[in-house]
XYZ file of C-alpha atoms in Angstrom:
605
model
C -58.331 -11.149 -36.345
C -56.132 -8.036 -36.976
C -57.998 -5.914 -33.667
C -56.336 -8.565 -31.971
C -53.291 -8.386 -33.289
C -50.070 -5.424 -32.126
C -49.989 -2.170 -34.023
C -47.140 -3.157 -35.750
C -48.095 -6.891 -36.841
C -51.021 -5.104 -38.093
C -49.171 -2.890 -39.970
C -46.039 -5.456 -41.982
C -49.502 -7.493 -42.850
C -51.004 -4.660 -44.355
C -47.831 -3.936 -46.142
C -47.373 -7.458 -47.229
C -51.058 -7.591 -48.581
C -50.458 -3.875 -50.450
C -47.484 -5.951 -52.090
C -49.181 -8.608 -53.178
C -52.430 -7.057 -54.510
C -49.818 -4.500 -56.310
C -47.183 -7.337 -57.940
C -50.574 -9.451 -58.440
C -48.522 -12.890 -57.116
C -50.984 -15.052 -56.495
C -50.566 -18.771 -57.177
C -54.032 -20.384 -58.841
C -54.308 -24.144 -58.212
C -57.220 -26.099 -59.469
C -59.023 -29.000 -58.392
C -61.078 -31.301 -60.697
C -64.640 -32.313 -59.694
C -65.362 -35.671 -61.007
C -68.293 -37.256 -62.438
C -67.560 -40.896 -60.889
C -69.969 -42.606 -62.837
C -68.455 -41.415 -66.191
C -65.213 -41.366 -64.864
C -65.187 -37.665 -66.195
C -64.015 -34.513 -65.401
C -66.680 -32.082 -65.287
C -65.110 -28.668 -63.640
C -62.540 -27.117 -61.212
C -62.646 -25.655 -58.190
C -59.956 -22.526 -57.999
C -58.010 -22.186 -54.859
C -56.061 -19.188 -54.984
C -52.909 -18.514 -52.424
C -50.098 -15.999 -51.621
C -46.424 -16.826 -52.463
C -44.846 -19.322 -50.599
C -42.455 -16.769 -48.569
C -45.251 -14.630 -47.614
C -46.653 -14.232 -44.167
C -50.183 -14.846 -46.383
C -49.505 -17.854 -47.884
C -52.429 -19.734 -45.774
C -55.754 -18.470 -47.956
C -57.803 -18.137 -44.758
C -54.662 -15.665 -43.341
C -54.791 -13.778 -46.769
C -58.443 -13.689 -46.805
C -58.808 -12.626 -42.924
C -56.312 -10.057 -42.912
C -57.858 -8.618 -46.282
C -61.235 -8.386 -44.352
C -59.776 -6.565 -41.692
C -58.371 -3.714 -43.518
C -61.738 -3.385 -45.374
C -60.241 -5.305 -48.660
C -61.659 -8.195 -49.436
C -63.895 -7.167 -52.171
C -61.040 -5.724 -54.121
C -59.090 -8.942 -53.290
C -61.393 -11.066 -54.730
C -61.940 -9.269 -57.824
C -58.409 -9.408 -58.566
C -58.623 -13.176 -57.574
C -61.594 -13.247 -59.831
C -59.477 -12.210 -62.763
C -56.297 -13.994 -62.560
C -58.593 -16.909 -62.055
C -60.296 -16.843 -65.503
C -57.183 -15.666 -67.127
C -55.562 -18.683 -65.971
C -58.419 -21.038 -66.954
C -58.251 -20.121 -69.819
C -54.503 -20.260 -70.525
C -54.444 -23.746 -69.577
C -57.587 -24.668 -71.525
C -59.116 -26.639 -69.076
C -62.361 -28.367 -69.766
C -65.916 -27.682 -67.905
C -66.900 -25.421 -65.505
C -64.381 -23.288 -63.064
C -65.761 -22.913 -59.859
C -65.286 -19.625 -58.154
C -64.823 -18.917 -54.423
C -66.573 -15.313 -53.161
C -68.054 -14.014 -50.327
C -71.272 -12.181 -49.715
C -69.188 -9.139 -49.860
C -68.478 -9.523 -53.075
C -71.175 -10.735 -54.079
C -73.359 -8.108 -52.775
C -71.024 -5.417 -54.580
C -72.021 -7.391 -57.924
C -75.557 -5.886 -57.504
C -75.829 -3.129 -59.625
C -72.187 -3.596 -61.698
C -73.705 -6.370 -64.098
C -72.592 -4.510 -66.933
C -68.933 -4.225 -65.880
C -68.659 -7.991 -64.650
C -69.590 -8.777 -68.457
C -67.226 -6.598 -69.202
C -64.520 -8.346 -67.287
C -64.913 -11.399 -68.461
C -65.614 -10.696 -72.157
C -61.652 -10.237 -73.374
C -60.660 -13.761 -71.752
C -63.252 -15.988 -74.325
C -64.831 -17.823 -71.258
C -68.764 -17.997 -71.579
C -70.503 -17.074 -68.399
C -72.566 -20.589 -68.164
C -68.866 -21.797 -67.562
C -68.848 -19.931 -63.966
C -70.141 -20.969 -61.627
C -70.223 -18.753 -58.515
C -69.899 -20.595 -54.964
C -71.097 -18.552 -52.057
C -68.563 -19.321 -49.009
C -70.012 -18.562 -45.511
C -67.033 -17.767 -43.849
C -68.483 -13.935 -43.066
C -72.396 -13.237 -41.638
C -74.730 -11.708 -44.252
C -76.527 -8.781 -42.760
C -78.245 -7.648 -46.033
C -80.161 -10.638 -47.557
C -81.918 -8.673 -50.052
C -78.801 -6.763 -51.525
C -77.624 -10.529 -51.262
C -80.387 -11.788 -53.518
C -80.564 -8.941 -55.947
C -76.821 -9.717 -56.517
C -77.508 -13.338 -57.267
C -80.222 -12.602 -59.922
C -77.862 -10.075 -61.555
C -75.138 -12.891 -61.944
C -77.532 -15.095 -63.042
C -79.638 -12.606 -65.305
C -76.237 -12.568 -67.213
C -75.782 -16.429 -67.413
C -73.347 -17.104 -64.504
C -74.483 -20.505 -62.575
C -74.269 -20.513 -58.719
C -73.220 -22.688 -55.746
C -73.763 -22.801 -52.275
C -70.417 -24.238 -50.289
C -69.979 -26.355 -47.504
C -73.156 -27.157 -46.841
C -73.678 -28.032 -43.620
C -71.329 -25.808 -42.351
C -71.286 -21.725 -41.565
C -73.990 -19.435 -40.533
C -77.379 -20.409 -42.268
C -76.549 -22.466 -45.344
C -79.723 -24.374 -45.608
C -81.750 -21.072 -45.158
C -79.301 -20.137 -48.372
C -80.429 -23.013 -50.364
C -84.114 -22.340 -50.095
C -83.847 -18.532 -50.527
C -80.904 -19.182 -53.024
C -81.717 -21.916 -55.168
C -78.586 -22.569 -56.506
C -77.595 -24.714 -59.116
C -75.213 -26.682 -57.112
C -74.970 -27.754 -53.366
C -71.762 -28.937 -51.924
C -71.533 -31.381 -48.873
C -69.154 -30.326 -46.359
C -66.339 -32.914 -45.623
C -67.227 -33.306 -42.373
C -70.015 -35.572 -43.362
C -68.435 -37.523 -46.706
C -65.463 -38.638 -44.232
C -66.344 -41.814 -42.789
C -69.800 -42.099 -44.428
C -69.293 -45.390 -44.902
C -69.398 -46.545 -41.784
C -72.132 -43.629 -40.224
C -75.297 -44.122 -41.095
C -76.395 -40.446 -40.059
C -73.848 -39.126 -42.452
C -75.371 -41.584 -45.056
C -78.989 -40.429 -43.352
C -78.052 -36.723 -44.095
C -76.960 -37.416 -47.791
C -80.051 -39.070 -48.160
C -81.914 -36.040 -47.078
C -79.536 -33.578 -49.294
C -80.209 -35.760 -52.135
C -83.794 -35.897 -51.764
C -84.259 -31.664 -51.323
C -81.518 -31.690 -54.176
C -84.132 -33.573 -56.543
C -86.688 -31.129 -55.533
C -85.257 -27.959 -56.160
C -83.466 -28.932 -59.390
C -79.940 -28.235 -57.585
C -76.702 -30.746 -58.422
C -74.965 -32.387 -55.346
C -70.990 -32.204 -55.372
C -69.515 -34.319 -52.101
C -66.016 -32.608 -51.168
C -63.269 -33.941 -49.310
C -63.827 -37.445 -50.638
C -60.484 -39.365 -49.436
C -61.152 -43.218 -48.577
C -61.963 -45.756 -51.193
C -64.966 -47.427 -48.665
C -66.444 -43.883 -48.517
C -66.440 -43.206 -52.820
C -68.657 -46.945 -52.992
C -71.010 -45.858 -50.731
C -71.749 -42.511 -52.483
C -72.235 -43.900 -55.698
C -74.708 -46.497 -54.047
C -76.542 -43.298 -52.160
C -76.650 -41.437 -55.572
C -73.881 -39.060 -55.627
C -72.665 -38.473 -58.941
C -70.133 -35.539 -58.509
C -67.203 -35.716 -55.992
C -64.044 -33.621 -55.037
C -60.957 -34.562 -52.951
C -57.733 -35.868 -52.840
C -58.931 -39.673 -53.658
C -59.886 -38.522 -57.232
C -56.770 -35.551 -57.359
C -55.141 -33.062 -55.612
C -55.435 -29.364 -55.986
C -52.398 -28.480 -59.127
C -50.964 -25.655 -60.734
C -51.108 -27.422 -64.121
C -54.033 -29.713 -63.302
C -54.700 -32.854 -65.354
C -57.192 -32.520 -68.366
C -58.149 -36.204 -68.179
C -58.034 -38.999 -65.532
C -54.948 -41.058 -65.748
C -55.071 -44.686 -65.968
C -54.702 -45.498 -62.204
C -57.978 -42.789 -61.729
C -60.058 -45.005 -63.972
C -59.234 -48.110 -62.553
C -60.109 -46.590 -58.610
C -63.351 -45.833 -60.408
C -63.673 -48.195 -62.637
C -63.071 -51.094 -59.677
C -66.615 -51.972 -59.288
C -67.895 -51.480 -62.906
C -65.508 -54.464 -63.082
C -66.680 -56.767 -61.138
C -70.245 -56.153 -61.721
C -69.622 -57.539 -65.210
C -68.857 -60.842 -63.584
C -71.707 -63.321 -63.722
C -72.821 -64.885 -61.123
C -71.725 -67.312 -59.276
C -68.025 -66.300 -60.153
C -66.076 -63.900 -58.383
C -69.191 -62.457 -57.174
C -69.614 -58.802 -55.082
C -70.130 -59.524 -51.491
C -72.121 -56.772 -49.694
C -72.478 -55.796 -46.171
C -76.901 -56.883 -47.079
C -75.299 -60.664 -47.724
C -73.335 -60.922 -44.514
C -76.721 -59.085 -42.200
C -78.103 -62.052 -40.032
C -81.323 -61.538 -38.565
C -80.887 -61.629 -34.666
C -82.797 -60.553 -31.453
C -82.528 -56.561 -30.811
C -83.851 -54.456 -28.205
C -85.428 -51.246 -27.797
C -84.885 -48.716 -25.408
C -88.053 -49.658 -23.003
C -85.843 -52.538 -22.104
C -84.451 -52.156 -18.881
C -80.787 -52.878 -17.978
C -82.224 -56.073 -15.850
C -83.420 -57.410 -18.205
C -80.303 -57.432 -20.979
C -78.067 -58.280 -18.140
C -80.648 -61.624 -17.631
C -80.853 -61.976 -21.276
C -76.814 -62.055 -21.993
C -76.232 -64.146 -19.023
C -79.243 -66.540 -19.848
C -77.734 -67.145 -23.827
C -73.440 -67.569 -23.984
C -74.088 -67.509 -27.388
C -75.619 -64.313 -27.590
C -72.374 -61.796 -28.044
C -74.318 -58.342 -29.004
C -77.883 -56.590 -29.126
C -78.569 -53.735 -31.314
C -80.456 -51.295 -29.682
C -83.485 -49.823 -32.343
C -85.106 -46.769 -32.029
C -88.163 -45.366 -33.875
C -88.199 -46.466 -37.452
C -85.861 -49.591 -36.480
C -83.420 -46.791 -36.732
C -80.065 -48.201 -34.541
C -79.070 -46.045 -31.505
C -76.378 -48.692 -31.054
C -75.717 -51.468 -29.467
C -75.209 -53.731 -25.960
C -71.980 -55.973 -26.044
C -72.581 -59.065 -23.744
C -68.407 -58.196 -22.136
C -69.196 -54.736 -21.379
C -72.721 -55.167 -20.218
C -72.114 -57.944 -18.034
C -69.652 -56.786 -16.526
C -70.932 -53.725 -15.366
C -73.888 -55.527 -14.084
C -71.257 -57.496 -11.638
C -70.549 -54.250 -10.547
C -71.237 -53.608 -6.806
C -75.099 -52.211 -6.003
C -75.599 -51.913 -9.775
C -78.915 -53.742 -9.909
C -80.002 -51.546 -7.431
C -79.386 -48.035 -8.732
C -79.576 -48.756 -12.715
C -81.380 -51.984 -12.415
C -85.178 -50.435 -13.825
C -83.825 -48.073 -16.488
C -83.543 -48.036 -19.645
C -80.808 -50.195 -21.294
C -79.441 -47.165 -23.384
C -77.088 -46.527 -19.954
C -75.146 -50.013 -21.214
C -74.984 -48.784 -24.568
C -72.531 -48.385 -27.035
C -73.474 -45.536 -28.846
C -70.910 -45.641 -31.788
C -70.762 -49.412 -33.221
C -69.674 -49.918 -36.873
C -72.394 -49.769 -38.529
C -72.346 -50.288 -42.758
C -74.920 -49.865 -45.005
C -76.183 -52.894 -46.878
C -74.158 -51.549 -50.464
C -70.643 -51.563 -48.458
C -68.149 -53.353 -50.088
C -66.239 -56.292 -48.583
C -62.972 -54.378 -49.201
C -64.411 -50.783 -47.146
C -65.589 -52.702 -44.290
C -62.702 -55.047 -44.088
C -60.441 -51.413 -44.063
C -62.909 -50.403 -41.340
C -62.684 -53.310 -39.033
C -58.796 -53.288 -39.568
C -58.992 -50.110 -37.103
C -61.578 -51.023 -34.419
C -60.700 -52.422 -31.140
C -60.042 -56.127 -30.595
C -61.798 -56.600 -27.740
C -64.720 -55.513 -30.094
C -63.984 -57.947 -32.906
C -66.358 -60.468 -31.492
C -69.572 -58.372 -31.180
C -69.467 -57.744 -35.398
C -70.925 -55.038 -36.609
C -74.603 -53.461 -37.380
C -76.089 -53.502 -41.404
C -78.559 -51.010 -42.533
C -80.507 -50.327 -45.109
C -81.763 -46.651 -46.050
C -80.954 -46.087 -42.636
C -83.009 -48.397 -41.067
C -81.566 -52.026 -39.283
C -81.356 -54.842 -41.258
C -79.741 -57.174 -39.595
C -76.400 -58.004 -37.381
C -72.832 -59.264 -39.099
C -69.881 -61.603 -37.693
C -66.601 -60.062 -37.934
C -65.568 -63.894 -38.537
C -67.877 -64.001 -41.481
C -66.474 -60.744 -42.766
C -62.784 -62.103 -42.606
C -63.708 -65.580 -44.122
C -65.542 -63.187 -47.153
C -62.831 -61.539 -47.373
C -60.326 -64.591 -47.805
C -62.359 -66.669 -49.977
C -63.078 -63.478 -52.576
C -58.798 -63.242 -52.494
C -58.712 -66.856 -53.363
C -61.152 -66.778 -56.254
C -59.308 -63.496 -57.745
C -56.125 -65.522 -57.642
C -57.763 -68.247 -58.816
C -59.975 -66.840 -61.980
C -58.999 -63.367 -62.919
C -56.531 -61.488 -64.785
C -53.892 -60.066 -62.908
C -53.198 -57.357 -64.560
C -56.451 -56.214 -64.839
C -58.586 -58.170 -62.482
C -60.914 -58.889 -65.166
C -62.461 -62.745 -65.128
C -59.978 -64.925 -67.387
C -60.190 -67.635 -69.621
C -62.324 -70.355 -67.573
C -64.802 -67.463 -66.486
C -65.249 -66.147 -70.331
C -66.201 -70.064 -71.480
C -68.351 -70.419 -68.677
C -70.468 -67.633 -69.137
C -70.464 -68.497 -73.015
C -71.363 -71.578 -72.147
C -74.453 -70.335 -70.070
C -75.401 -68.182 -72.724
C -76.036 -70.922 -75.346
C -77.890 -73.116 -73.070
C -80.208 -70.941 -72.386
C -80.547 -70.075 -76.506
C -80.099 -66.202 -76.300
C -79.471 -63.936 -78.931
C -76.138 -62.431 -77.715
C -73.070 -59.830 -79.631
C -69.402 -61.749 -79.266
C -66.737 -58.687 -79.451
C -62.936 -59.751 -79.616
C -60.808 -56.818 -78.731
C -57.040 -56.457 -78.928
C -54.497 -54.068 -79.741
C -53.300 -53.218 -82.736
C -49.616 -52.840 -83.341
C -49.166 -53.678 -79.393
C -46.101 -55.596 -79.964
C -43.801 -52.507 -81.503
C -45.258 -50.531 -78.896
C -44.529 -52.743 -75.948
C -40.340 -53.165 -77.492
C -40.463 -49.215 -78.443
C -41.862 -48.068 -74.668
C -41.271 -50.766 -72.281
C -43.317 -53.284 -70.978
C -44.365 -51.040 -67.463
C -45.642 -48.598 -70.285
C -47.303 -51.393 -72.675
C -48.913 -52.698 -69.182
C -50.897 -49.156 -68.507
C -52.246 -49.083 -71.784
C -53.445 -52.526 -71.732
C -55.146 -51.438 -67.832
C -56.180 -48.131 -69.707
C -57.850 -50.053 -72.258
C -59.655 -52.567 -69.843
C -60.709 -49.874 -67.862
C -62.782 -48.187 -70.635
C -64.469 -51.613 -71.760
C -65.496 -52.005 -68.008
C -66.776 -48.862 -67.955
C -68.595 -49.488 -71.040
C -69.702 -53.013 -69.982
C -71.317 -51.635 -66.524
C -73.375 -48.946 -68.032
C -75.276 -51.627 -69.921
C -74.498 -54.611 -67.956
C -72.587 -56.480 -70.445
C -69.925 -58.868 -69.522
C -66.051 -58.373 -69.559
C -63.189 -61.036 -69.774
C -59.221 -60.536 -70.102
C -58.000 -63.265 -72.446
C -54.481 -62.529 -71.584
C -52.040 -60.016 -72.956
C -54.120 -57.370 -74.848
C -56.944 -59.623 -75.802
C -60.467 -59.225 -74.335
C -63.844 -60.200 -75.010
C -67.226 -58.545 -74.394
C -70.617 -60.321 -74.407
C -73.147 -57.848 -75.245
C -76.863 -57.812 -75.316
C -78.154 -57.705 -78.588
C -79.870 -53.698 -78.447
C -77.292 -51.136 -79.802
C -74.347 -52.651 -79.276
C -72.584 -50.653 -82.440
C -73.241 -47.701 -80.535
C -71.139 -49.540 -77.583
C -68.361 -50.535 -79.617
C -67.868 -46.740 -81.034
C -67.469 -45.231 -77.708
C -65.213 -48.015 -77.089
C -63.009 -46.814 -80.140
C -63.771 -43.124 -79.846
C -61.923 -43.118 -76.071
C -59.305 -45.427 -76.851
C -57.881 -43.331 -80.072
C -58.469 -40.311 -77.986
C -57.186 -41.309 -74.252
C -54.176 -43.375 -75.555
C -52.370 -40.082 -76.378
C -51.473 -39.682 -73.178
C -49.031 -42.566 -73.296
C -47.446 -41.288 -76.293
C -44.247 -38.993 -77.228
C -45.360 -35.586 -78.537
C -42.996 -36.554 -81.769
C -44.655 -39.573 -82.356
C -48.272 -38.388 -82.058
C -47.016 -35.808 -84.739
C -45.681 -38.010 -86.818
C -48.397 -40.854 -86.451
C -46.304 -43.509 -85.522
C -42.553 -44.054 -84.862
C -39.789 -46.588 -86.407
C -38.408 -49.795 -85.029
C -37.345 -53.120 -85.657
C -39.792 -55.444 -86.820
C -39.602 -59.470 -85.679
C -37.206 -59.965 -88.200
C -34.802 -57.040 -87.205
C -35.312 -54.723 -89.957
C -36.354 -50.991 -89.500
C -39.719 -50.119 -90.064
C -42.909 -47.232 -89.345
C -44.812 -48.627 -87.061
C -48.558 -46.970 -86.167
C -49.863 -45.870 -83.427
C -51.683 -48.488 -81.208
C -55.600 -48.373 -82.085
C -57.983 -51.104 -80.827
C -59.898 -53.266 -83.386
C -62.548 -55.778 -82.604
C -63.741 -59.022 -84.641
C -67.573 -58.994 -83.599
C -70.028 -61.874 -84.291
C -73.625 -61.894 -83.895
C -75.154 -65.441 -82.402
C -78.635 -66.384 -82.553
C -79.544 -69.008 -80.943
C -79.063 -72.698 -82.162
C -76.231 -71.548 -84.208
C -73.330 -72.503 -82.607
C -72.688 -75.453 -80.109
C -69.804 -74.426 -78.353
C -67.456 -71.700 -76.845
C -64.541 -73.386 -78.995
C -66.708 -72.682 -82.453
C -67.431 -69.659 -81.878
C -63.940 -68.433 -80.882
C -62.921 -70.503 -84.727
C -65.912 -67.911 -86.080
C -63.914 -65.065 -84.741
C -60.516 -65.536 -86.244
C -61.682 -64.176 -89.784
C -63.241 -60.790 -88.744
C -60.730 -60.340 -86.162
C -58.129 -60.306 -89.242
C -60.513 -58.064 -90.950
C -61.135 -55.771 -87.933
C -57.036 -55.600 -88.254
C -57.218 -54.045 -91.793
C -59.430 -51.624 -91.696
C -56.670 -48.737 -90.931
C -54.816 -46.290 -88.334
C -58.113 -45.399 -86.032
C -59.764 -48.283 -83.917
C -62.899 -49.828 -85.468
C -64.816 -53.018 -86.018
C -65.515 -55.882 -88.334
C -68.681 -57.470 -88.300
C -69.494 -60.941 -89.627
C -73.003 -61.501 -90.161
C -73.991 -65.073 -90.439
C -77.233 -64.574 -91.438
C -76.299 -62.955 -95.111
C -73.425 -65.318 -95.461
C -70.925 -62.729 -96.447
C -68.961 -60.697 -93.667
C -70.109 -57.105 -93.857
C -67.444 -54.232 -92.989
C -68.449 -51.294 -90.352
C -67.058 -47.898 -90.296
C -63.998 -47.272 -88.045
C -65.080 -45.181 -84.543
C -64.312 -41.857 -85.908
C-alpha cells in the first residue's frame, strides 16, 4: 500500500505508527464465541485498533502500513501482550483467540522459550490461547511455517485457521495445519438459510471437521433464519453481532434477551404435539413435476401452456441437486417472443432458468423463511419456493401456504401461550397431563416458582421482576430441550416441568445451580453483599427480605395413581410449601408417595 502512496504520506504514517507502538495506545475489544446449544460463552476473539483520532484507527490501515515499513512482527507482539494483559484484567472466561500472521508466526520458530516467557507473569495458561492464522499476507516458507506451529503447540498453545474459505490457500492450511479450530468465513454463514450451496459447503466443512478432530466456529452470524439453520446443520460454535458485538468491557455471561434468541426453539420443542407445533420448510414441500436439464425449452414452454395450474418447475441436476427453477410468467413469455422457437427452441431449458430461487432447507423455520419471502419480488410470490434436504430436492412450497402457516401459528401463540414467555399456558399444561395419564406412564411433576418474587418485583420494578421471570424460563427451556421434557408457564412466576422419569434430580440441580448463579446479574452490588435488602412487607412494616432463589415442589407419579390433572396439582401444594422452607439457595422438595412420608432433598448447591 505505502509504495503507492507520496513520500510524505508515507512518512506522517510512519510517524503516527512510531507513536503508537511507543505510547502503546491500542484499544483491545473482545468478541464472545458462543456455544448456541449451551447458550454459553466459550472464548473471545481480540480485535485490537489504533485510537480513535489516529490516521490508523481502521486495523487493516494499522496492520498494512506496519507491513510496509517492515513492522508487523513487532506490532503484533506488542498486540500480543496488551492482549493477554487485558484478558486477564478483565477476567474473562474461556479461551482468547489471537489474531497473527505467518510473519509472526514464522518468527515464533526457534523463540519458544521466550514466548513462555512472555506469557508466564500474566497467570494465563497456554491451553487458553489459541493462535488463529489470518491469510491476509502469502506464505513463501511453509516449512519455517510448520516448525513454528509445532513450537506453539509443543508448549501447549491451541491453533486456528481463519476465514476459511477465504485468502490464499486455506484449505491446503487445514490439511498441512491441522488445527484445532476452523472458522467459516462470513461470506458463506450470511444467507445460509436460504442457499443451499452455503448449507452444501458447511456440510462438507463439517464432515472434514469430524475427520481431522478440528472444532468449527461460523463467524459473522447476523440473521435469526441463518442461527436455526446452523444448529440444524451441526454447528455448535458461532460469532457475530446476532449473539454480541465486539466490547471493551465484554459481557461475562449472556443476558436474558441472548438466552431467549437462543433459547427460542428449545421452547417450542417442549410443546407436545399437536399444540403450538414447529412448522418446517419439510412440512410445507409438496411433491410436484420437475425437470432436468435434457429438457428442451419446447418442451417446458408446451408443458406450462398445456397445465394453467402449473406455476413453477424446479430444474434438478445430478443427485436431484436443484440448479433452479422455470416460472410459467417468465418462461412463457419469452417463448411469445418473436423467432424464439426457432433459435432456442431444441436446447436445453436451463436458458429459461432462474438460477437463484429461494430455496430452504427442510429444518427452516416458519419465522426465517417468512423474513425471507418478506424481501423477494412480488411478481415471484406465486411460483413459492424450492425445499431441500441435505442438499438434495425434496419437494416444491406455496408462498400461500407459507403465509397461512405463518398466521395460524400467530393465532395459536395468542391463543395458548404465555406472553411473557411464550411458553404453553394453562390449557396446554392439563392437556399434556392429561395425555400422560392415559397412556399410564411413569412421569416427574416439578412446580417451580420464585421465591420472595413479590418484594423483589415492589423493590425493582415490575420491567425488572419481568426479566427475571424470562431469565428463569429461559434456563428451564434450555433444560427441558436437552432431554426433551416438557415446559409450561402457569402465569406470573409459576411453571411446571414434566420430566421423564431417568435422572431428573440431576435436571432440577442445574436448574437451581444457574438460577442462584445467573440471577446476580439483576441485582444491586449492595444487596448481593448483604444477601438481601429491606422493604415493606404486605402489611407495611419494614422488613429483610432475601434474595430471589427458585424452589420446586416435585412429585413422582406412577401410573394408576392419580386420576386427574386437578389431583395432582392438590398433591403439589404440600411440597411446594416445603420446597419454600428449605432456605436462601434454590432447591427442591420431593414427596414420595410410595414411602408415605415426604422425603427432603438437598438444596442445588
Amino acid at each position: 500500500m505505502s509504495t503507492e502512496l507520496p513520500f510524505s504520506m508515507t512518512q506522517t504514517l510512519a510517524l503516527e505508527l512510531d507513536r503508537v507502538i511507543a505510547q502503546q495506545s491500542l484499544e483491545i475489544h473482545f468478541q464472545p464465541i458462543v456455544d448456541v446449544r449451551q447458550a454459553q460463552i466459550i472464548g473471545y476473539e481480540a480485535l485490537t485498533r489504533a485510537p480513535a483520532n489516529s490516521a490508523l484507527h481502521s486495523p487493516l490501515v494499522l496492520f498494512d502500513v506496519a507491513a510496509s515499513l517492515g513492522r508487523l512482527v513487532e506490532l503484533e507482539r506488542l498486540v500480543v501482550r496488551r492482549i493477554v494483559r487485558r484478558f486477564v484484567e478483565l477476567q474473562l472466561p474461556g479461551r482468547v483467540f489471537l489474531n497473527v500472521t505467518a510473519d509472526t508466526l514464522m518468527a515464533a520458530e526457534h523463540r519458544g522459550a521466550l514466548i513462555a516467557e512472555e506469557f508466564r507473569p500474566h497467570g494465563l495458561a497456554a491451553n487458553r490461547v489459541v493462535v488463529e492464522l489470518t491469510e491476509t499476507r502469502p506464505v513463501l516458507d511453509l516449512v519455517a511455517l510448520g516448525n513454528a506451529v509445532d513450537t506453539l503447540r509443543g508448549l501447549g498453545f491451541m491453533m486456528a485457521l481463519d476465514d476459511l474459505g477465504e485468502g490464499f490457500a486455506s484449505l491446503k492450511r487445514w490439511v498441512d495445519l491441522r488445527p484445532d479450530f476452523v472458522k467459516i468465513d462470513r461470506h458463506f454463514i450470511d444467507g445460509v438459510a436460504t442457499d443451499p450451496l452455503k448449507q452444501q459447503f458447511v456440510r462438507s466443512i463439517l464432515e472434514m471437521a469430524g475427520t481431522s478432530g478440528a472444532t468449527v466456529i461460523a463467524e459473522g452470524l447476523e440473521q435469526e433464519g441463518d442461527l436455526l439453520v446452523l444448529r440444524g446443520l451441526g454447528i455448535d460454535l458461532c460469532q457475530g453481532y446476532l449473539l454480541a458485538r465486539p466490547s471493551l468491557t465484554p459481557r461475562t455471561s449472556l443476558r436474558a434477551d441472548l438466552d431467549a434468541l437462543l433459547g427460542s426453539a428449545a421452547s417450542t420443542r417442549s410443546t407436545p404435539a399437536g399444540e403450538l407445533s414447529v412448522i418446517t420448510a419439510s412440512q410445507l414441500a409438496r411433491k410436484g413435476p420437475t425437470v432436468d436439464p435434457a429438457v428442451s425449452c419446447a418442451e417446458v414452454i408446451e408443458m406450462f401452456s398445456r397445465d394453467e395450474y402449473l406455476y413453477s418447475l424446479p430444474v434438478l441436476g445430478p443427485d436431484e441437486r436443484p440448479l433452479g427453477i422455470l416460472r410459467s410468467m417468465s418462461v412463457l413469455k419469452r417463448g411469445a417472443e418473436r423467432f424464439f422457437i426457432e433459435i432456442f427452441g431444441r436446447k436445453s431449458c436451463i436458458e429459461l432458468m432462474d438460477a437463484n430461487p429461494l430455496v430452504f432447507d427442510a429444518s427452516a423455520s416458519l419465522r426465517s423463511m417468512s423474513e425471507a419471502l418478506a424481501n423477494i419480488d412480488d411478481r415471484y410470490m406465486v411460483d413459492g419456493f424450492v425445499v431441500t434436504r441435505q442438499g438434495r430436492y425434496l419437494g416444491i412450497g406455496r408462498s400461500s401456504d407459507l403465509l397461512k402457516a405463518v398466521s395460524d401459528s400467530q393465532l395459536s401463540i395468542a391463543t395458548n401461550a404465555n406472553p411473557l414467555t411464550l411458553l404453553p399456558g394453562n390449557l396446554v399444561i392439563d392437556r399434556q397431563l392429561t395425555r400422560l395419564l392415559e397412556r399410564a406412564e411413569h412421569f416427574v411433576v416439578a412446580y417451580w416458582d420464585i421465591n420472595h418474587f413479590k418484594p423483589f418485583n415492589d423493590a425493582y420494578g415490575y420491567h425488572v421482576g419481568d426479566e427475571v421471570i424470562r431469565f428463569a424460563a429461559q434456563l428451564m427451556a434450555q433444560v427441558a430441550e436437552a432431554h426433551g421434557d416438557f415446559l409450561g408457564h402457569i402465569g406470573g412466576d409459576d411453571f411446571m416441568m414434566l420430566m421423564a422419569p431417568e435422572e431428573w434430580e440431576a435436571r432440577l440441580q442445574a436448574i437451581g445451580q444457574g438460577f442462584d448463579s445467573g440471577v446476580l446479574r439483576f441485582l444491586q452490588p449492595q444487596h448481593i453483599e448483604a444477601q438481601g435488602y429491606h422493604g415493606r412487607n404486605r402489611q407495611g412494616r419494614e422488613q429483610f427480605h432475601p434474595l430471589p432463589s427458585l424452589s420446586a415442589g416435585v412429585l413422582r407419579v406412577a401410573p394408576g395413581e392419580y386420576g386427574s390433572a386437578r389431583q395432582i396439582a392438590a398433591a403439589l401444594v404440600e411440597p411446594r410449601q416445603q420446597a419454600k422452607n428449605r432456605g436462601p439457595r434454590s432447591g427442591f422438595f420431593v414427596e414420595r408417595r410410595q414411602a408415605q412420608s415426604p422425603i427432603a432433598i438437598a438444596p442445588s448447591a
